[in-house]
mmCIF file of C-alpha atoms in Angstrom:
data_model
loop_
_atom_site.group_PDB
_atom_site.id
_atom_site.type_symbol
_atom_site.label_atom_id
_atom_site.label_comp_id
_atom_site.label_asym_id
_atom_site.label_seq_id
_atom_site.Cartn_x
_atom_site.Cartn_y
_atom_site.Cartn_z
ATOM 1 C CA MET Q 338 0.000 0.000 0.000
ATOM 2 C CA ALA Q 339 1.468 3.353 -1.015
ATOM 3 C CA PRO Q 340 1.944 5.906 1.778
ATOM 4 C CA ARG Q 341 -0.372 8.882 1.782
ATOM 5 C CA VAL Q 342 0.913 12.391 1.120
ATOM 6 C CA ILE Q 343 2.083 14.055 4.304
ATOM 7 C CA SER Q 344 2.407 17.633 5.466
ATOM 8 C CA LEU Q 345 5.759 19.237 6.203
ATOM 9 C CA SER Q 346 5.995 22.402 8.280
ATOM 10 C CA ILE Q 347 8.789 24.486 9.781
ATOM 11 C CA TYR Q 348 9.116 25.427 13.425
ATOM 12 C CA PRO Q 349 11.867 27.155 15.426
ATOM 13 C CA LEU Q 350 14.596 25.250 17.248
ATOM 14 C CA PHE Q 351 17.018 27.173 19.447
ATOM 15 C CA ASN Q 352 15.419 30.517 18.506
ATOM 16 C CA ASN Q 353 16.481 31.277 14.918
ATOM 17 C CA ILE Q 354 17.493 27.783 13.776
ATOM 18 C CA TYR Q 355 14.797 25.912 11.887
ATOM 19 C CA PHE Q 356 14.258 22.349 10.752
ATOM 20 C CA PRO Q 357 11.375 20.315 9.304
ATOM 21 C CA THR Q 358 8.944 18.446 11.467
ATOM 22 C CA ILE Q 359 6.250 16.230 10.049
ATOM 23 C CA HIS Q 360 2.794 15.845 11.582
ATOM 24 C CA THR Q 361 1.855 12.329 10.491
ATOM 25 C CA ASP Q 362 1.875 8.701 11.512
ATOM 26 C CA MET Q 363 4.553 7.833 8.961
ATOM 27 C CA LYS Q 364 7.734 6.495 10.466
ATOM 28 C CA HIS Q 365 10.577 6.322 7.927
ATOM 29 C CA ILE Q 366 12.960 9.205 7.283
ATOM 30 C CA ILE Q 367 16.413 9.214 5.694
ATOM 31 C CA ILE Q 368 18.770 12.079 6.513
ATOM 32 C CA MET Q 369 21.701 12.659 4.183
ATOM 33 C CA GLY Q 370 24.353 14.552 6.121
ATOM 34 C CA ALA Q 371 23.402 13.391 9.617
ATOM 35 C CA THR Q 372 26.835 13.264 11.227
ATOM 36 C CA SER Q 373 27.066 16.804 12.620
ATOM 37 C CA GLY Q 374 25.146 19.997 13.312
ATOM 38 C CA ILE Q 375 21.506 20.254 12.345
ATOM 39 C CA GLY Q 376 21.432 16.835 10.641
ATOM 40 C CA LEU Q 377 22.688 14.996 13.712
ATOM 41 C CA ARG Q 378 20.263 16.806 15.992
ATOM 42 C CA ILE Q 379 17.291 16.095 13.723
ATOM 43 C CA ALA Q 380 18.240 12.405 13.639
ATOM 44 C CA GLU Q 381 18.269 12.327 17.442
ATOM 45 C CA ILE Q 382 14.871 14.034 17.629
ATOM 46 C CA TYR Q 383 13.177 11.662 15.198
ATOM 47 C CA ALA Q 384 14.755 8.568 16.753
ATOM 48 C CA THR Q 385 13.606 9.707 20.196
ATOM 49 C CA ALA Q 386 10.098 10.140 18.787
ATOM 50 C CA GLY Q 387 10.106 6.499 17.680
ATOM 51 C CA TRP Q 388 10.711 6.955 13.951
ATOM 52 C CA ARG Q 389 12.822 4.587 11.914
ATOM 53 C CA VAL Q 390 15.733 6.811 10.887
ATOM 54 C CA GLY Q 391 18.273 6.139 8.157
ATOM 55 C CA ILE Q 392 21.384 8.250 8.597
ATOM 56 C CA ALA Q 393 24.140 8.733 6.040
ATOM 57 C CA GLY Q 394 27.392 10.634 5.888
ATOM 58 C CA ARG Q 395 31.144 10.141 6.066
ATOM 59 C CA LYS Q 396 31.799 9.994 9.832
ATOM 60 C CA ASP Q 397 31.356 6.328 10.688
ATOM 61 C CA ASP Q 398 32.181 6.769 14.375
ATOM 62 C CA VAL Q 399 29.372 9.305 14.825
ATOM 63 C CA MET Q 400 26.831 7.073 13.090
ATOM 64 C CA LYS Q 401 27.896 3.992 15.049
ATOM 65 C CA GLU Q 402 27.548 5.892 18.310
ATOM 66 C CA LEU Q 403 24.077 7.117 17.364
ATOM 67 C CA ARG Q 404 22.954 3.609 16.440
ATOM 68 C CA SER Q 405 24.265 2.318 19.784
ATOM 69 C CA ARG Q 406 21.939 4.810 21.494
ATOM 70 C CA PHE Q 407 18.944 3.954 19.296
ATOM 71 C CA PRO Q 408 19.491 0.345 18.136
ATOM 72 C CA LYS Q 409 15.844 -0.202 17.169
ATOM 73 C CA GLN Q 410 15.426 3.079 15.320
ATOM 74 C CA ILE Q 411 18.692 3.751 13.487
ATOM 75 C CA GLU Q 412 20.162 2.280 10.311
ATOM 76 C CA TRP Q 413 23.293 3.897 8.897
ATOM 77 C CA SER Q 414 25.434 3.925 5.787
ATOM 78 C CA HIS Q 415 28.732 5.540 4.824
ATOM 79 C CA ILE Q 416 27.835 7.568 1.730
ATOM 80 C CA ASP Q 417 29.906 10.145 -0.121
ATOM 81 C CA ILE Q 418 27.330 11.878 -2.312
ATOM 82 C CA THR Q 419 29.970 12.819 -4.910
ATOM 83 C CA HIS Q 420 30.736 9.170 -5.723
ATOM 84 C CA ARG Q 421 29.040 7.260 -8.535
ATOM 85 C CA GLU Q 422 27.931 4.484 -6.204
ATOM 86 C CA ALA Q 423 26.073 6.887 -3.883
ATOM 87 C CA PRO Q 424 22.636 6.331 -5.497
ATOM 88 C CA ARG Q 425 22.998 2.570 -5.125
ATOM 89 C CA GLN Q 426 24.045 3.015 -1.501
ATOM 90 C CA LEU Q 427 20.990 5.180 -0.811
ATOM 91 C CA LYS Q 428 18.724 2.513 -2.294
ATOM 92 C CA SER Q 429 20.393 -0.082 -0.075
ATOM 93 C CA LEU Q 430 19.822 2.099 2.998
ATOM 94 C CA ILE Q 431 16.154 2.454 2.063
ATOM 95 C CA ASP Q 432 15.873 -1.341 1.891
ATOM 96 C CA SER Q 433 17.604 -1.747 5.262
ATOM 97 C CA LEU Q 434 15.258 0.792 6.818
ATOM 98 C CA GLY Q 435 12.165 -0.891 5.428
ATOM 99 C CA GLY Q 436 11.135 1.965 3.162
ATOM 100 C CA MET Q 437 11.278 5.749 3.016
ATOM 101 C CA ASP Q 438 8.518 8.310 3.485
ATOM 102 C CA ILE Q 439 10.742 11.391 3.782
ATOM 103 C CA TYR Q 440 14.149 12.198 2.337
ATOM 104 C CA LEU Q 441 15.964 15.082 4.038
ATOM 105 C CA HIS Q 442 19.105 16.362 2.308
ATOM 106 C CA ILE Q 443 21.519 18.409 4.412
ATOM 107 C CA SER Q 444 24.900 17.442 2.924
ATOM 108 C CA GLY Q 445 26.889 20.351 1.524
ATOM 109 C CA ILE Q 446 30.177 22.207 1.774
ATOM 110 C CA GLY Q 447 31.409 25.744 1.249
ATOM 111 C CA TYR Q 448 34.585 27.782 1.584
ATOM 112 C CA GLU Q 449 35.235 31.456 2.180
ATOM 113 C CA ASN Q 450 37.339 31.731 -0.931
ATOM 114 C CA PRO Q 451 38.001 35.313 -2.134
ATOM 115 C CA SER Q 452 41.167 34.161 -3.953
ATOM 116 C CA LEU Q 453 39.125 31.577 -5.929
ATOM 117 C CA ASN Q 454 41.225 28.567 -5.022
ATOM 118 C CA SER Q 455 40.268 26.164 -7.812
ATOM 119 C CA GLU Q 456 40.407 23.053 -5.659
ATOM 120 C CA HIS Q 457 37.885 24.535 -3.227
ATOM 121 C CA GLU Q 458 35.645 25.827 -5.999
ATOM 122 C CA ILE Q 459 35.499 22.462 -7.775
ATOM 123 C CA ALA Q 460 34.914 20.541 -4.536
ATOM 124 C CA THR Q 461 32.025 22.863 -3.694
ATOM 125 C CA VAL Q 462 30.354 22.375 -7.071
ATOM 126 C CA ARG Q 463 30.953 18.623 -7.024
ATOM 127 C CA THR Q 464 29.235 18.267 -3.645
ATOM 128 C CA ASN Q 465 26.519 20.915 -3.826
ATOM 129 C CA VAL Q 466 25.512 20.434 -7.461
ATOM 130 C CA LEU Q 467 26.529 16.976 -8.691
ATOM 131 C CA GLY Q 468 26.056 15.241 -5.333
ATOM 132 C CA PHE Q 469 22.850 17.114 -4.565
ATOM 133 C CA THR Q 470 21.350 16.355 -7.963
ATOM 134 C CA GLN Q 471 22.064 12.646 -8.020
ATOM 135 C CA MET Q 472 20.741 12.108 -4.491
ATOM 136 C CA ILE Q 473 17.579 14.181 -4.965
ATOM 137 C CA ASP Q 474 16.962 12.395 -8.272
ATOM 138 C CA THR Q 475 17.408 9.001 -6.612
ATOM 139 C CA ALA Q 476 14.937 9.865 -3.846
ATOM 140 C CA PHE Q 477 12.435 11.208 -6.374
ATOM 141 C CA LYS Q 478 12.666 8.074 -8.518
ATOM 142 C CA TYR Q 479 12.144 5.895 -5.449
ATOM 143 C CA PHE Q 480 8.885 7.675 -4.630
ATOM 144 C CA ARG Q 481 7.824 7.614 -8.290
ATOM 145 C CA ASP Q 482 8.544 3.927 -8.839
ATOM 146 C CA SER Q 483 7.746 2.449 -5.408
ATOM 147 C CA CYS Q 484 5.155 4.746 -3.827
ATOM 148 C CA GLU Q 485 3.049 5.989 -6.753
ATOM 149 C CA GLY Q 486 4.862 9.297 -6.393
ATOM 150 C CA HIS Q 487 3.700 9.927 -2.839
ATOM 151 C CA GLY Q 488 6.454 11.079 -0.498
ATOM 152 C CA GLN Q 489 8.329 14.086 0.763
ATOM 153 C CA ILE Q 490 11.725 15.522 -0.132
ATOM 154 C CA ALA Q 491 13.220 18.382 1.869
ATOM 155 C CA ALA Q 492 16.561 20.053 1.197
ATOM 156 C CA ILE Q 493 18.245 22.526 3.489
ATOM 157 C CA THR Q 494 19.852 24.937 1.047
ATOM 158 C CA SER Q 495 21.027 28.425 2.014
ATOM 159 C CA ILE Q 496 20.037 32.060 1.946
ATOM 160 C CA ALA Q 497 23.254 32.471 -0.080
ATOM 161 C CA GLY Q 498 21.422 30.864 -2.969
ATOM 162 C CA THR Q 499 18.959 33.754 -2.930
ATOM 163 C CA LYS Q 500 21.066 36.759 -1.987
ATOM 164 C CA GLY Q 501 24.582 35.656 -2.902
ATOM 165 C CA ILE Q 502 27.688 36.239 -0.778
ATOM 166 C CA GLY Q 503 30.722 37.770 -2.512
ATOM 167 C CA GLN Q 504 33.426 35.758 -0.743
ATOM 168 C CA LEU Q 505 31.384 32.583 -1.228
ATOM 169 C CA ALA Q 506 30.827 32.874 -4.973
ATOM 170 C CA SER Q 507 30.937 29.170 -5.837
ATOM 171 C CA TYR Q 508 28.916 28.230 -2.760
ATOM 172 C CA SER Q 509 26.262 30.855 -3.526
ATOM 173 C CA SER Q 510 26.012 29.741 -7.143
ATOM 174 C CA SER Q 511 25.772 26.079 -6.208
ATOM 175 C CA LYS Q 512 23.001 26.738 -3.701
ATOM 176 C CA ASN Q 513 21.139 28.835 -6.239
ATOM 177 C CA SER Q 514 21.060 25.786 -8.516
ATOM 178 C CA ASN Q 515 19.357 23.691 -5.817
ATOM 179 C CA ARG Q 516 16.217 25.800 -5.570
ATOM 180 C CA PRO Q 517 14.909 25.343 -9.167
ATOM 181 C CA ILE Q 518 15.327 21.565 -8.870
ATOM 182 C CA CYS Q 519 13.117 21.495 -5.777
ATOM 183 C CA LYS Q 520 10.605 23.846 -7.373
ATOM 184 C CA LEU Q 521 10.268 21.733 -10.527
ATOM 185 C CA LEU Q 522 9.957 18.455 -8.628
ATOM 186 C CA ASN Q 523 7.305 20.011 -6.409
ATOM 187 C CA ASN Q 524 4.932 20.007 -9.407
ATOM 188 C CA SER Q 525 4.577 16.240 -9.101
ATOM 189 C CA PRO Q 526 2.771 14.062 -6.511
ATOM 190 C CA THR Q 527 6.081 14.022 -4.613
ATOM 191 C CA ARG Q 528 6.427 17.204 -2.560
ATOM 192 C CA CYS Q 529 9.871 18.814 -2.598
ATOM 193 C CA HIS Q 530 10.705 21.618 -0.182
ATOM 194 C CA SER Q 531 13.731 23.948 -0.270
ATOM 195 C CA ILE Q 532 14.569 25.329 3.179
ATOM 196 C CA SER Q 533 16.873 28.359 3.105
ATOM 197 C CA ALA Q 534 19.041 28.409 6.215
ATOM 198 C CA SER Q 535 21.192 31.400 7.129
ATOM 199 C CA PRO Q 536 23.883 32.406 9.650
ATOM 200 C CA ILE Q 537 22.600 33.757 12.945
ATOM 201 C CA SER Q 538 23.914 35.989 15.722
ATOM 202 C CA VAL Q 539 23.851 34.590 19.241
ATOM 203 C CA PRO Q 540 24.704 36.114 22.626
ATOM 204 C CA ASP Q 541 28.295 35.862 23.843
ATOM 205 C CA GLY Q 542 28.900 32.594 25.600
ATOM 206 C CA PHE Q 543 25.816 30.907 24.086
ATOM 207 C CA ALA Q 544 26.550 27.462 22.718
ATOM 208 C CA PRO Q 545 23.571 25.562 21.278
ATOM 209 C CA HIS Q 546 23.880 21.803 21.587
ATOM 210 C CA PHE Q 547 23.014 19.926 18.407
#
């Protein structure tokens, strides 16, 4: 039986930091880029709530530790989204998890690079454009082929993709390319949401725990 379409909303976490929460009885979410920061914290929240959570990234020790804390909820996979085998690895993680109702993409890199170091520029594009595209496409095809198109995709992009940041030219450009992909895919039964995160100012001495 195909899962029904669900509703994704945004609510505040730690004042100005936002992440998606889903009001539904569905229980399978995969988080790409779940080994630090917002991704890790979201994985903890969903696992605590009883969801089956597939986590992926490049820090095996972090993922192993999280699974040890939530052995019934967590499945994990080492995935480098820039590699050709990444789509196959995502499909394998979906199988291990027992399905996927939501795909949340957080993976991305960026450098403050006013001198335009070519190595940094190319790495940014490879991760934020090539890696992003092949993983979003893989998630979309899964929903199309296995769930009659019903599912949710959410991607945390960046305000830099809208406004642009001079010293982050490649990063800004790469994030700008993410938004049209989400917009176009959102015209199908699968819902695709682009969430623009931005830097925040916090009081001196304040250290949010993710």
